[in-house]
PDB file of C-alpha atoms and ligand atoms in Angstrom:
ATOM      1  CA  UNK A  29      -9.337  -7.727   4.487  1.00  0.00           C
ATOM      2  CA  UNK A  30      -8.026 -11.359   4.035  1.00  0.00           C
ATOM      3  CA  UNK A  31      -4.563 -12.031   5.531  1.00  0.00           C
ATOM      4  CA  UNK A  32      -2.249 -15.454   5.352  1.00  0.00           C
ATOM      5  CA  UNK A  33      -1.703 -14.503   8.723  1.00  0.00           C
ATOM      6  CA  UNK A  34      -4.140 -16.369  11.695  1.00  0.00           C
ATOM      7  CA  UNK A  35      -5.399 -14.098  14.571  1.00  0.00           C
ATOM      8  CA  UNK A  36      -4.454 -14.842  18.076  1.00  0.00           C
ATOM      9  CA  UNK A  37      -6.353 -16.147  20.789  1.00  0.00           C
ATOM     10  CA  UNK A  38      -6.388 -13.987  24.525  1.00  0.00           C
ATOM     11  CA  UNK A  39      -7.080 -16.047  27.020  1.00  0.00           C
ATOM     12  CA  UNK A  40      -8.110 -12.219  29.499  1.00  0.00           C
ATOM     13  CA  UNK A  41      -9.152 -12.722  33.118  1.00  0.00           C
ATOM     14  CA  UNK A  42     -11.986 -10.335  34.634  1.00  0.00           C
ATOM     15  CA  UNK A  43     -12.774  -9.179  37.771  1.00  0.00           C
ATOM     16  CA  UNK A  44     -14.158 -12.181  40.764  1.00  0.00           C
ATOM     17  CA  UNK A  45     -15.980  -8.936  42.212  1.00  0.00           C
ATOM     18  CA  UNK A  46     -13.766  -5.815  42.882  1.00  0.00           C
ATOM     19  CA  UNK A  47     -14.132  -4.111  39.962  1.00  0.00           C
ATOM     20  CA  UNK A  48     -11.515  -2.381  39.834  1.00  0.00           C
ATOM     21  CA  UNK A  49      -9.129  -6.187  39.279  1.00  0.00           C
ATOM     22  CA  UNK A  50      -9.082  -5.935  35.638  1.00  0.00           C
ATOM     23  CA  UNK A  51      -5.380  -5.253  34.701  1.00  0.00           C
ATOM     24  CA  UNK A  52      -4.861  -2.408  32.321  1.00  0.00           C
ATOM     25  CA  UNK A  53      -3.486  -5.335  29.947  1.00  0.00           C
ATOM     26  CA  UNK A  54      -6.607  -7.147  29.734  1.00  0.00           C
ATOM     27  CA  UNK A  55      -8.908  -3.980  28.877  1.00  0.00           C
ATOM     28  CA  UNK A  56      -6.832  -3.262  26.309  1.00  0.00           C
ATOM     29  CA  UNK A  57      -6.369  -6.500  24.567  1.00  0.00           C
ATOM     30  CA  UNK A  58     -10.010  -6.213  24.409  1.00  0.00           C
ATOM     31  CA  UNK A  59     -10.599  -3.377  22.538  1.00  0.00           C
ATOM     32  CA  UNK A  60      -8.042  -4.531  20.130  1.00  0.00           C
ATOM     33  CA  UNK A  61     -10.083  -7.617  19.010  1.00  0.00           C
ATOM     34  CA  UNK A  62     -12.712  -7.759  16.731  1.00  0.00           C
ATOM     35  CA  UNK A  63     -14.310 -10.180  18.930  1.00  0.00           C
ATOM     36  CA  UNK A  64     -15.139 -10.998  22.723  1.00  0.00           C
ATOM     37  CA  UNK A  65     -16.252 -14.811  23.993  1.00  0.00           C
ATOM     38  CA  UNK A  66     -18.443 -14.175  26.495  1.00  0.00           C
ATOM     39  CA  UNK A  67     -20.030 -17.014  28.840  1.00  0.00           C
ATOM     40  CA  UNK A  68     -23.347 -15.102  29.176  1.00  0.00           C
ATOM     41  CA  UNK A  69     -22.667 -11.271  26.448  1.00  0.00           C
ATOM     42  CA  UNK A  70     -25.486 -10.404  29.130  1.00  0.00           C
ATOM     43  CA  UNK A  71     -23.644 -10.251  32.152  1.00  0.00           C
ATOM     44  CA  UNK A  72     -20.787  -8.806  30.537  1.00  0.00           C
ATOM     45  CA  UNK A  73     -21.918  -6.092  28.990  1.00  0.00           C
ATOM     46  CA  UNK A  74     -22.031  -4.090  31.958  1.00  0.00           C
ATOM     47  CA  UNK A  75     -18.250  -4.701  32.511  1.00  0.00           C
ATOM     48  CA  UNK A  76     -17.090  -3.643  28.772  1.00  0.00           C
ATOM     49  CA  UNK A  77     -19.566  -0.009  29.466  1.00  0.00           C
ATOM     50  CA  UNK A  78     -17.310   0.423  32.555  1.00  0.00           C
ATOM     51  CA  UNK A  79     -14.300  -0.181  30.399  1.00  0.00           C
ATOM     52  CA  UNK A  80     -15.442   1.897  27.706  1.00  0.00           C
ATOM     53  CA  UNK A  81     -14.866  -1.519  25.462  1.00  0.00           C
ATOM     54  CA  UNK A  82     -17.244  -1.629  22.015  1.00  0.00           C
ATOM     55  CA  UNK A  83     -15.683  -4.660  20.641  1.00  0.00           C
ATOM     56  CA  UNK A  84     -18.526  -7.028  19.766  1.00  0.00           C
ATOM     57  CA  UNK A  85     -19.953  -9.789  21.613  1.00  0.00           C
ATOM     58  CA  UNK A  86     -20.770 -13.442  20.901  1.00  0.00           C
ATOM     59  CA  UNK A  87     -22.096 -16.058  23.162  1.00  0.00           C
ATOM     60  CA  UNK A  88     -19.554 -19.085  23.971  1.00  0.00           C
ATOM     61  CA  UNK A  89     -21.159 -22.036  26.664  1.00  0.00           C
ATOM     62  CA  UNK A  90     -21.479 -25.486  27.351  1.00  0.00           C
ATOM     63  CA  UNK A  91     -25.344 -25.864  25.364  1.00  0.00           C
ATOM     64  CA  UNK A  92     -23.791 -24.174  22.037  1.00  0.00           C
ATOM     65  CA  UNK A  93     -20.118 -24.580  22.725  1.00  0.00           C
ATOM     66  CA  UNK A  94     -19.919 -27.041  19.398  1.00  0.00           C
ATOM     67  CA  UNK A  95     -20.909 -24.866  17.552  1.00  0.00           C
ATOM     68  CA  UNK A  96     -19.316 -21.071  18.310  1.00  0.00           C
ATOM     69  CA  UNK A  97     -16.071 -23.037  18.568  1.00  0.00           C
ATOM     70  CA  UNK A  98     -16.363 -23.496  14.753  1.00  0.00           C
ATOM     71  CA  UNK A  99     -17.453 -20.120  13.991  1.00  0.00           C
ATOM     72  CA  UNK A 100     -14.486 -18.917  16.549  1.00  0.00           C
ATOM     73  CA  UNK A 101     -11.560 -20.609  14.874  1.00  0.00           C
ATOM     74  CA  UNK A 102     -13.039 -19.730  11.128  1.00  0.00           C
ATOM     75  CA  UNK A 103     -12.375 -16.493  12.584  1.00  0.00           C
ATOM     76  CA  UNK A 104      -8.874 -16.761  14.231  1.00  0.00           C
ATOM     77  CA  UNK A 105      -7.916 -18.579  10.866  1.00  0.00           C
ATOM     78  CA  UNK A 106      -9.190 -15.571   8.286  1.00  0.00           C
ATOM     79  CA  UNK A 107      -6.550 -13.611  10.590  1.00  0.00           C
ATOM     80  CA  UNK A 108      -9.289 -11.739  12.623  1.00  0.00           C
ATOM     81  CA  UNK A 109      -8.167 -11.983  17.398  1.00  0.00           C
ATOM     82  CA  UNK A 110     -10.763 -13.374  19.666  1.00  0.00           C
ATOM     83  CA  UNK A 111     -10.839 -12.669  23.211  1.00  0.00           C
ATOM     84  CA  UNK A 112     -12.327 -15.143  25.740  1.00  0.00           C
ATOM     85  CA  UNK A 113     -13.394 -14.254  29.002  1.00  0.00           C
ATOM     86  CA  UNK A 114     -16.306 -16.121  31.717  1.00  0.00           C
ATOM     87  CA  UNK A 115     -18.002 -14.387  34.027  1.00  0.00           C
ATOM     88  CA  UNK A 116     -15.945 -13.626  36.427  1.00  0.00           C
ATOM     89  CA  UNK A 117     -12.110 -14.509  37.331  1.00  0.00           C
ATOM     90  CA  UNK A 118      -9.845 -16.203  35.169  1.00  0.00           C
ATOM     91  CA  UNK A 119     -11.489 -18.332  31.994  1.00  0.00           C
ATOM     92  CA  UNK A 120     -11.199 -22.856  32.017  1.00  0.00           C
ATOM     93  CA  UNK A 121     -10.623 -22.492  35.961  1.00  0.00           C
ATOM     94  CA  UNK A 122     -14.483 -24.058  36.496  1.00  0.00           C
ATOM     95  CA  UNK A 123     -16.191 -22.204  33.545  1.00  0.00           C
ATOM     96  CA  UNK A 124     -16.091 -22.739  29.619  1.00  0.00           C
ATOM     97  CA  UNK A 125     -12.885 -22.235  27.274  1.00  0.00           C
ATOM     98  CA  UNK A 126     -11.393 -25.460  27.224  1.00  0.00           C
ATOM     99  CA  UNK A 127     -12.720 -27.068  24.288  1.00  0.00           C
ATOM    100  CA  UNK A 128     -12.132 -23.092  22.787  1.00  0.00           C
ATOM    101  CA  UNK A 129      -8.631 -23.319  23.154  1.00  0.00           C
ATOM    102  CA  UNK A 130      -7.530 -27.023  22.628  1.00  0.00           C
ATOM    103  CA  UNK A 131      -9.404 -26.539  19.259  1.00  0.00           C
ATOM    104  CA  UNK A 132      -7.038 -23.394  18.800  1.00  0.00           C
ATOM    105  CA  UNK A 133      -3.825 -25.109  19.534  1.00  0.00           C
ATOM    106  CA  UNK A 134      -4.498 -27.992  17.383  1.00  0.00           C
ATOM    107  CA  UNK A 135      -5.035 -25.365  14.552  1.00  0.00           C
ATOM    108  CA  UNK A 136      -2.247 -24.003  15.529  1.00  0.00           C
ATOM    109  CA  UNK A 137      -3.302 -20.801  16.190  1.00  0.00           C
ATOM    110  CA  UNK A 138      -1.266 -18.858  18.982  1.00  0.00           C
ATOM    111  CA  UNK A 139      -3.075 -18.698  22.479  1.00  0.00           C
ATOM    112  CA  UNK A 140      -1.926 -15.875  24.764  1.00  0.00           C
ATOM    113  CA  UNK A 141      -2.746 -15.619  28.638  1.00  0.00           C
ATOM    114  CA  UNK A 142      -3.567 -12.179  30.379  1.00  0.00           C
ATOM    115  CA  UNK A 143      -3.904 -13.367  34.049  1.00  0.00           C
ATOM    116  CA  UNK A 144      -5.786 -11.809  37.095  1.00  0.00           C
ATOM    117  CA  UNK A 145      -8.170 -12.280  39.710  1.00  0.00           C
ATOM    118  CA  UNK A 146      -8.481 -16.714  40.105  1.00  0.00           C
ATOM    119  CA  UNK A 147     -10.561 -17.506  43.043  1.00  0.00           C
ATOM    120  CA  UNK A 148      -8.422 -20.747  44.270  1.00  0.00           C
ATOM    121  CA  UNK A 149      -5.712 -18.479  43.700  1.00  0.00           C
ATOM    122  CA  UNK A 150      -7.090 -15.269  45.643  1.00  0.00           C
ATOM    123  CA  UNK A 151      -8.211 -18.135  48.439  1.00  0.00           C
ATOM    124  CA  UNK A 152      -4.448 -20.169  48.749  1.00  0.00           C
ATOM    125  CA  UNK A 153      -2.698 -16.281  49.232  1.00  0.00           C
ATOM    126  CA  UNK A 154      -4.161 -15.538  52.392  1.00  0.00           C
ATOM    127  CA  UNK A 155      -5.261 -19.278  53.281  1.00  0.00           C
ATOM    128  CA  UNK A 156      -1.850 -19.679  55.581  1.00  0.00           C
ATOM    129  CA  UNK A 157      -1.800 -23.229  54.614  1.00  0.00           C
ATOM    130  CA  UNK A 158       0.716 -24.744  52.968  1.00  0.00           C
ATOM    131  CA  UNK A 159       0.879 -22.918  49.163  1.00  0.00           C
ATOM    132  CA  UNK A 160       4.452 -25.379  47.526  1.00  0.00           C
ATOM    133  CA  UNK A 161       2.249 -27.882  46.796  1.00  0.00           C
ATOM    134  CA  UNK A 162      -1.977 -27.768  46.873  1.00  0.00           C
ATOM    135  CA  UNK A 163      -4.639 -29.802  44.849  1.00  0.00           C
ATOM    136  CA  UNK A 164      -7.548 -27.763  43.157  1.00  0.00           C
ATOM    137  CA  UNK A 165     -10.054 -30.112  42.896  1.00  0.00           C
ATOM    138  CA  UNK A 166     -13.045 -27.430  41.600  1.00  0.00           C
ATOM    139  CA  UNK A 167     -16.879 -28.384  42.977  1.00  0.00           C
ATOM    140  CA  UNK A 168     -16.935 -31.667  44.902  1.00  0.00           C
ATOM    141  CA  UNK A 169     -20.252 -33.910  43.265  1.00  0.00           C
ATOM    142  CA  UNK A 170     -23.660 -32.541  44.705  1.00  0.00           C
ATOM    143  CA  UNK A 171     -24.426 -35.933  45.522  1.00  0.00           C
ATOM    144  CA  UNK A 172     -23.631 -36.633  49.378  1.00  0.00           C
ATOM    145  CA  UNK A 173     -22.270 -40.696  48.280  1.00  0.00           C
ATOM    146  CA  UNK A 174     -20.408 -39.262  45.105  1.00  0.00           C
ATOM    147  CA  UNK A 175     -18.645 -36.302  47.338  1.00  0.00           C
ATOM    148  CA  UNK A 176     -17.443 -38.761  50.287  1.00  0.00           C
ATOM    149  CA  UNK A 177     -16.280 -40.776  48.346  1.00  0.00           C
ATOM    150  CA  UNK A 178     -14.227 -38.393  46.870  1.00  0.00           C
ATOM    151  CA  UNK A 179     -13.207 -36.812  49.594  1.00  0.00           C
ATOM    152  CA  UNK A 180     -11.716 -40.466  50.885  1.00  0.00           C
ATOM    153  CA  UNK A 181      -9.729 -40.859  47.786  1.00  0.00           C
ATOM    154  CA  UNK A 182      -8.052 -37.417  48.597  1.00  0.00           C
ATOM    155  CA  UNK A 183      -7.933 -38.193  52.896  1.00  0.00           C
ATOM    156  CA  UNK A 184      -4.325 -39.498  52.437  1.00  0.00           C
ATOM    157  CA  UNK A 185      -3.314 -36.308  50.271  1.00  0.00           C
ATOM    158  CA  UNK A 186      -0.342 -34.499  52.036  1.00  0.00           C
ATOM    159  CA  UNK A 187      -1.056 -31.464  49.592  1.00  0.00           C
ATOM    160  CA  UNK A 188      -3.084 -28.277  50.207  1.00  0.00           C
ATOM    161  CA  UNK A 189      -6.710 -29.451  48.812  1.00  0.00           C
ATOM    162  CA  UNK A 190      -8.354 -26.215  46.940  1.00  0.00           C
ATOM    163  CA  UNK A 191     -12.452 -27.002  46.744  1.00  0.00           C
ATOM    164  CA  UNK A 192     -15.494 -24.580  44.790  1.00  0.00           C
ATOM    165  CA  UNK A 193     -18.523 -24.493  46.239  1.00  0.00           C
ATOM    166  CA  UNK A 194     -22.287 -22.957  46.143  1.00  0.00           C
ATOM    167  CA  UNK A 195     -23.472 -21.930  49.324  1.00  0.00           C
ATOM    168  CA  UNK A 196     -26.638 -23.474  49.525  1.00  0.00           C
ATOM    169  CA  UNK A 197     -24.341 -26.800  49.786  1.00  0.00           C
ATOM    170  CA  UNK A 198     -21.656 -25.502  52.132  1.00  0.00           C
ATOM    171  CA  UNK A 199     -22.792 -26.876  55.466  1.00  0.00           C
ATOM    172  CA  UNK A 200     -22.874 -30.478  53.863  1.00  0.00           C
ATOM    173  CA  UNK A 201     -19.859 -30.403  51.839  1.00  0.00           C
ATOM    174  CA  UNK A 202     -18.147 -29.023  55.431  1.00  0.00           C
ATOM    175  CA  UNK A 203     -19.863 -32.384  57.144  1.00  0.00           C
ATOM    176  CA  UNK A 204     -18.798 -34.160  55.059  1.00  0.00           C
ATOM    177  CA  UNK A 205     -14.742 -33.558  54.725  1.00  0.00           C
ATOM    178  CA  UNK A 206     -14.810 -33.190  58.705  1.00  0.00           C
ATOM    179  CA  UNK A 207     -16.295 -37.509  58.498  1.00  0.00           C
ATOM    180  CA  UNK A 208     -13.690 -38.673  56.629  1.00  0.00           C
ATOM    181  CA  UNK A 209     -10.582 -35.700  56.813  1.00  0.00           C
ATOM    182  CA  UNK A 210     -11.483 -36.157  60.516  1.00  0.00           C
ATOM    183  CA  UNK A 211     -12.922 -33.137  62.638  1.00  0.00           C
ATOM    184  CA  UNK A 212      -8.831 -31.823  63.630  1.00  0.00           C
ATOM    185  CA  UNK A 213      -8.158 -31.472  60.406  1.00  0.00           C
ATOM    186  CA  UNK A 214      -7.321 -27.811  59.738  1.00  0.00           C
ATOM    187  CA  UNK A 215      -9.196 -26.202  56.549  1.00  0.00           C
ATOM    188  CA  UNK A 216     -10.353 -22.211  55.845  1.00  0.00           C
ATOM    189  CA  UNK A 217     -13.563 -20.489  54.404  1.00  0.00           C
ATOM    190  CA  UNK A 218     -12.689 -18.065  51.704  1.00  0.00           C
ATOM    191  CA  UNK A 219     -16.193 -16.308  51.227  1.00  0.00           C
ATOM    192  CA  UNK A 220     -16.823 -13.388  49.328  1.00  0.00           C
ATOM    193  CA  UNK A 221     -13.339 -12.913  48.572  1.00  0.00           C
ATOM    194  CA  UNK A 222     -11.804  -8.682  46.570  1.00  0.00           C
ATOM    195  CA  UNK A 223     -16.260  -7.639  48.034  1.00  0.00           C
ATOM    196  CA  UNK A 224     -17.632  -5.911  50.809  1.00  0.00           C
ATOM    197  CA  UNK A 225     -18.658  -8.683  53.215  1.00  0.00           C
ATOM    198  CA  UNK A 226     -15.250 -11.420  51.970  1.00  0.00           C
ATOM    199  CA  UNK A 227     -14.635 -13.200  55.082  1.00  0.00           C
ATOM    200  CA  UNK A 228     -11.513 -15.511  55.575  1.00  0.00           C
ATOM    201  CA  UNK A 229     -11.994 -18.378  58.836  1.00  0.00           C
ATOM    202  CA  UNK A 230      -9.258 -20.902  59.476  1.00  0.00           C
ATOM    203  CA  UNK A 231      -9.620 -23.422  61.592  1.00  0.00           C
ATOM    204  CA  UNK A 232     -10.478 -27.074  62.744  1.00  0.00           C
ATOM    205  CA  UNK A 233     -12.985 -28.962  60.269  1.00  0.00           C
ATOM    206  CA  UNK A 234     -15.329 -29.183  62.940  1.00  0.00           C
ATOM    207  CA  UNK A 235     -15.137 -25.942  64.409  1.00  0.00           C
ATOM    208  CA  UNK A 236     -15.845 -24.402  61.192  1.00  0.00           C
ATOM    209  CA  UNK A 237     -18.518 -26.998  60.870  1.00  0.00           C
ATOM    210  CA  UNK A 238     -19.894 -25.641  64.247  1.00  0.00           C
ATOM    211  CA  UNK A 239     -19.720 -22.331  63.156  1.00  0.00           C
ATOM    212  CA  UNK A 240     -20.941 -22.134  60.061  1.00  0.00           C
ATOM    213  CA  UNK A 241     -24.839 -24.347  60.659  1.00  0.00           C
ATOM    214  CA  UNK A 242     -24.410 -21.201  63.750  1.00  0.00           C
ATOM    215  CA  UNK A 243     -24.713 -18.028  61.750  1.00  0.00           C
ATOM    216  CA  UNK A 244     -26.499 -18.467  58.583  1.00  0.00           C
ATOM    217  CA  UNK A 245     -24.235 -15.056  57.789  1.00  0.00           C
ATOM    218  CA  UNK A 246     -21.500 -17.559  56.461  1.00  0.00           C
ATOM    219  CA  UNK A 247     -23.905 -19.516  54.142  1.00  0.00           C
ATOM    220  CA  UNK A 248     -23.995 -16.772  51.994  1.00  0.00           C
ATOM    221  CA  UNK A 249     -22.159 -15.721  48.448  1.00  0.00           C
ATOM    222  CA  UNK A 250     -19.743 -17.074  46.790  1.00  0.00           C
ATOM    223  CA  UNK A 251     -16.971 -19.754  48.880  1.00  0.00           C
ATOM    224  CA  UNK A 252     -13.635 -21.165  48.625  1.00  0.00           C
ATOM    225  CA  UNK A 253     -12.339 -24.362  50.693  1.00  0.00           C
ATOM    226  CA  UNK A 254      -9.012 -25.426  51.545  1.00  0.00           C
ATOM    227  CA  UNK A 255      -8.203 -27.853  53.649  1.00  0.00           C
ATOM    228  CA  UNK A 256      -4.935 -28.802  55.288  1.00  0.00           C
ATOM    229  CA  UNK A 257      -2.893 -31.929  53.532  1.00  0.00           C
ATOM    230  CA  UNK A 258      -2.572 -34.632  55.750  1.00  0.00           C
ATOM    231  CA  UNK A 259       0.327 -34.230  57.900  1.00  0.00           C
ATOM    232  CA  UNK A 260       2.559 -35.379  60.692  1.00  0.00           C
ATOM    233  CA  UNK A 261       0.105 -33.931  62.706  1.00  0.00           C
ATOM    234  CA  UNK A 262      -2.494 -36.724  61.168  1.00  0.00           C
ATOM    235  CA  UNK A 263       0.413 -39.400  61.194  1.00  0.00           C
ATOM    236  CA  UNK A 264       0.200 -39.096  65.204  1.00  0.00           C
ATOM    237  CA  UNK A 265      -3.865 -38.933  64.763  1.00  0.00           C
ATOM    238  CA  UNK A 266      -4.182 -41.832  62.400  1.00  0.00           C
ATOM    239  CA  UNK A 267      -1.461 -43.844  65.040  1.00  0.00           C
ATOM    240  CA  UNK A 268      -3.975 -42.545  67.883  1.00  0.00           C
ATOM    241  CA  UNK A 269      -6.453 -44.257  65.744  1.00  0.00           C
ATOM    242  CA  UNK A 270      -5.462 -47.013  65.068  1.00  0.00           C
ATOM    243  CA  UNK A 271      -4.764 -47.462  68.852  1.00  0.00           C
ATOM    244  CA  UNK A 272      -8.194 -46.518  69.902  1.00  0.00           C
ATOM    245  CA  UNK A 273      -9.483 -48.638  66.828  1.00  0.00           C
ATOM    246  CA  UNK A 274      -7.971 -52.385  67.777  1.00  0.00           C
ATOM    247  CA  UNK A 275      -9.295 -51.621  71.534  1.00  0.00           C
ATOM    248  CA  UNK A 276     -12.454 -51.004  70.652  1.00  0.00           C
ATOM    249  CA  UNK A 277     -13.285 -54.171  67.434  1.00  0.00           C
ATOM    250  CA  UNK A 278     -13.058 -56.104  70.770  1.00  0.00           C
ATOM    251  CA  UNK A 279     -16.235 -55.270  71.601  1.00  0.00           C
ATOM    252  CA  UNK A 280     -18.324 -53.273  68.930  1.00  0.00           C
ATOM    253  CA  UNK A 281     -18.924 -54.779  65.258  1.00  0.00           C
ATOM    254  CA  UNK A 282     -15.843 -52.510  62.556  1.00  0.00           C
ATOM    255  CA  UNK A 283     -17.068 -50.104  61.033  1.00  0.00           C
ATOM    256  CA  UNK A 284     -19.418 -48.536  64.602  1.00  0.00           C
ATOM    257  CA  UNK A 285     -15.310 -49.321  66.021  1.00  0.00           C
ATOM    258  CA  UNK A 286     -14.086 -47.025  63.637  1.00  0.00           C
ATOM    259  CA  UNK A 287     -16.470 -44.314  64.054  1.00  0.00           C
ATOM    260  CA  UNK A 288     -16.545 -43.612  67.849  1.00  0.00           C
ATOM    261  CA  UNK A 289     -12.210 -44.344  67.357  1.00  0.00           C
ATOM    262  CA  UNK A 290     -12.187 -41.544  64.441  1.00  0.00           C
ATOM    263  CA  UNK A 291     -14.349 -39.514  66.929  1.00  0.00           C
ATOM    264  CA  UNK A 292     -12.378 -39.848  70.283  1.00  0.00           C
ATOM    265  CA  UNK A 293      -8.799 -39.255  68.474  1.00  0.00           C
ATOM    266  CA  UNK A 294      -9.467 -37.239  65.813  1.00  0.00           C
ATOM    267  CA  UNK A 295      -7.989 -40.095  62.459  1.00  0.00           C
ATOM    268  CA  UNK A 296      -9.852 -40.132  59.740  1.00  0.00           C
ATOM    269  CA  UNK A 297     -12.416 -42.741  59.769  1.00  0.00           C
ATOM    270  CA  UNK A 298     -11.580 -43.842  56.336  1.00  0.00           C
ATOM    271  CA  UNK A 299      -7.976 -44.424  57.077  1.00  0.00           C
ATOM    272  CA  UNK A 300      -9.274 -46.670  60.204  1.00  0.00           C
ATOM    273  CA  UNK A 301     -11.444 -48.488  58.379  1.00  0.00           C
ATOM    274  CA  UNK A 302     -11.576 -48.035  55.028  1.00  0.00           C
ATOM    275  CA  UNK A 303     -13.038 -50.169  52.675  1.00  0.00           C
ATOM    276  CA  UNK A 304     -16.102 -51.609  54.380  1.00  0.00           C
ATOM    277  CA  UNK A 305     -15.747 -54.806  53.414  1.00  0.00           C
ATOM    278  CA  UNK A 306     -12.517 -55.677  55.276  1.00  0.00           C
ATOM    279  CA  UNK A 307     -12.045 -56.213  58.702  1.00  0.00           C
TER     280      UNK A 307
HETATM  281  N1  SAM B 415     -13.313 -18.724  36.921  1.00  0.00           N
HETATM  282  C1  SAM B 415     -13.640 -18.543  38.240  1.00  0.00           C
HETATM  283  C2  SAM B 415     -12.083 -18.834  38.649  1.00  0.00           C
HETATM  284  O1  SAM B 415     -10.786 -17.478  38.215  1.00  0.00           O
HETATM  285  O2  SAM B 415     -12.422 -18.499  40.405  1.00  0.00           O
HETATM  286  C3  SAM B 415     -13.950 -19.365  38.693  1.00  0.00           C
HETATM  287  C4  SAM B 415     -15.598 -19.932  37.953  1.00  0.00           C
HETATM  288  S1  SAM B 415     -17.042 -21.173  39.304  1.00  0.00           S
HETATM  289  C5  SAM B 415     -18.131 -20.994  37.646  1.00  0.00           C
HETATM  290  C6  SAM B 415     -17.766 -19.922  40.369  1.00  0.00           C
HETATM  291  C7  SAM B 415     -17.591 -20.406  41.364  1.00  0.00           C
HETATM  292  O3  SAM B 415     -16.267 -20.269  41.931  1.00  0.00           O
HETATM  293  C8  SAM B 415     -17.751 -20.419  42.677  1.00  0.00           C
HETATM  294  O4  SAM B 415     -19.356 -20.780  43.150  1.00  0.00           O
HETATM  295  C9  SAM B 415     -17.028 -20.006  43.935  1.00  0.00           C
HETATM  296  O5  SAM B 415     -17.288 -20.926  44.388  1.00  0.00           O
HETATM  297  C10 SAM B 415     -15.526 -19.047  43.158  1.00  0.00           C
HETATM  298  N2  SAM B 415     -15.168 -17.405  43.898  1.00  0.00           N
HETATM  299  C11 SAM B 415     -15.883 -17.243  42.929  1.00  0.00           C
HETATM  300  N3  SAM B 415     -15.378 -16.332  42.934  1.00  0.00           N
HETATM  301  C12 SAM B 415     -15.825 -16.045  44.618  1.00  0.00           C
HETATM  302  C13 SAM B 415     -15.268 -14.722  45.050  1.00  0.00           C
HETATM  303  N4  SAM B 415     -15.431 -13.671  45.203  1.00  0.00           N
HETATM  304  N5  SAM B 415     -14.993 -15.533  47.183  1.00  0.00           N
HETATM  305  C14 SAM B 415     -14.992 -17.286  46.996  1.00  0.00           C
HETATM  306  N6  SAM B 415     -15.463 -17.781  46.099  1.00  0.00           N
HETATM  307  C15 SAM B 415     -15.135 -17.249  44.361  1.00  0.00           C
END
C-alpha cells in the first residue's frame, strides 16, 4: 500500500563482542522494519538468527554506497521503514552509514537512534582517564610519516584522545605516540572489550610500549588506545625539557638536542623543537 508518509530510518547499535549487548529495543526495531541495511549481510546473519529476526537484509558498504543509498531513500519515501546496522557497535562510528543518514535528513526523513555498544565509549568508561572532555580520532593513518604528523597536531590537546587501531599496527602506533607525546604521558590500551580476553592496561607510554612489545598476546584482537591530554604535569615536564634543551643546544645540533632532552625529561620532542626549520 502506498502512503503519503515517509518511513523512518532507525540507526541501530549491535554488540562489539558480547552477544547479550543487544538491547530489547534494538531487537524489536530490527524485527519490525521493512528492510535492514547491513555493512556485510553474511556477517550480520548469525545475529539475526540468534534473535529471531526475519527481516530481509540488503548490503550497504563503501563500494555500493551511492546506488544503495538512492534505493533506500526511495523505499523510505514510499513509506517503508529502514534500519541501518554495521558489523559491530554503532553505525557511522568508523563504520559506513554517514551518506545514508545525510541523504535521509536532506530528504526530510526522520532518523531515530537506537543506542548501544560503541568501543570508544566502552573503553573510555573504564580507562580512568579524564572523561569530561575527549576527542575521538578514529583510525590513524597507516603510514608512519602521516601518523606522526597527525599525532604532532594532537600533542598539545588537553582533552583525552581516543584512537581505534588494528592489532597488527599496535606496536608501531604506540611507539610513535611515545615519541611524539613523550615517554611519561599516561595511556590505556583497551583490548577485546566484552570478549573472553578483555584486557585494560594503563601505564605511561614508555612502559606500555615495552609491555606490548614483550608480550605477543597484547598484539592480538581488537583494540582502542586512549591517551591522556596534555596536562599540568606535562607543562612541568615541558619547562624542564626546555631547560635541558637549551643546555644541550649549546653543544649539539637542535634536532639531536631535542631528542635527548625529550628522552631525559619525558617532555614531548615536538614541543621542544617542533618545526624542523626553526632554531
Ligand atoms: N562501529 C564500531 C564502534 O561503535 O565501536 C567500530 C567499528 S571499527 C570498523 C572497528 C574498530 O573498533 C576496531 O579495529 C577496534 O579499534 C575497535 N573495536 C571494535 N570492537 C572492539 C572491542 N570489542 N574491543 C576493543 N576495540 C574494539
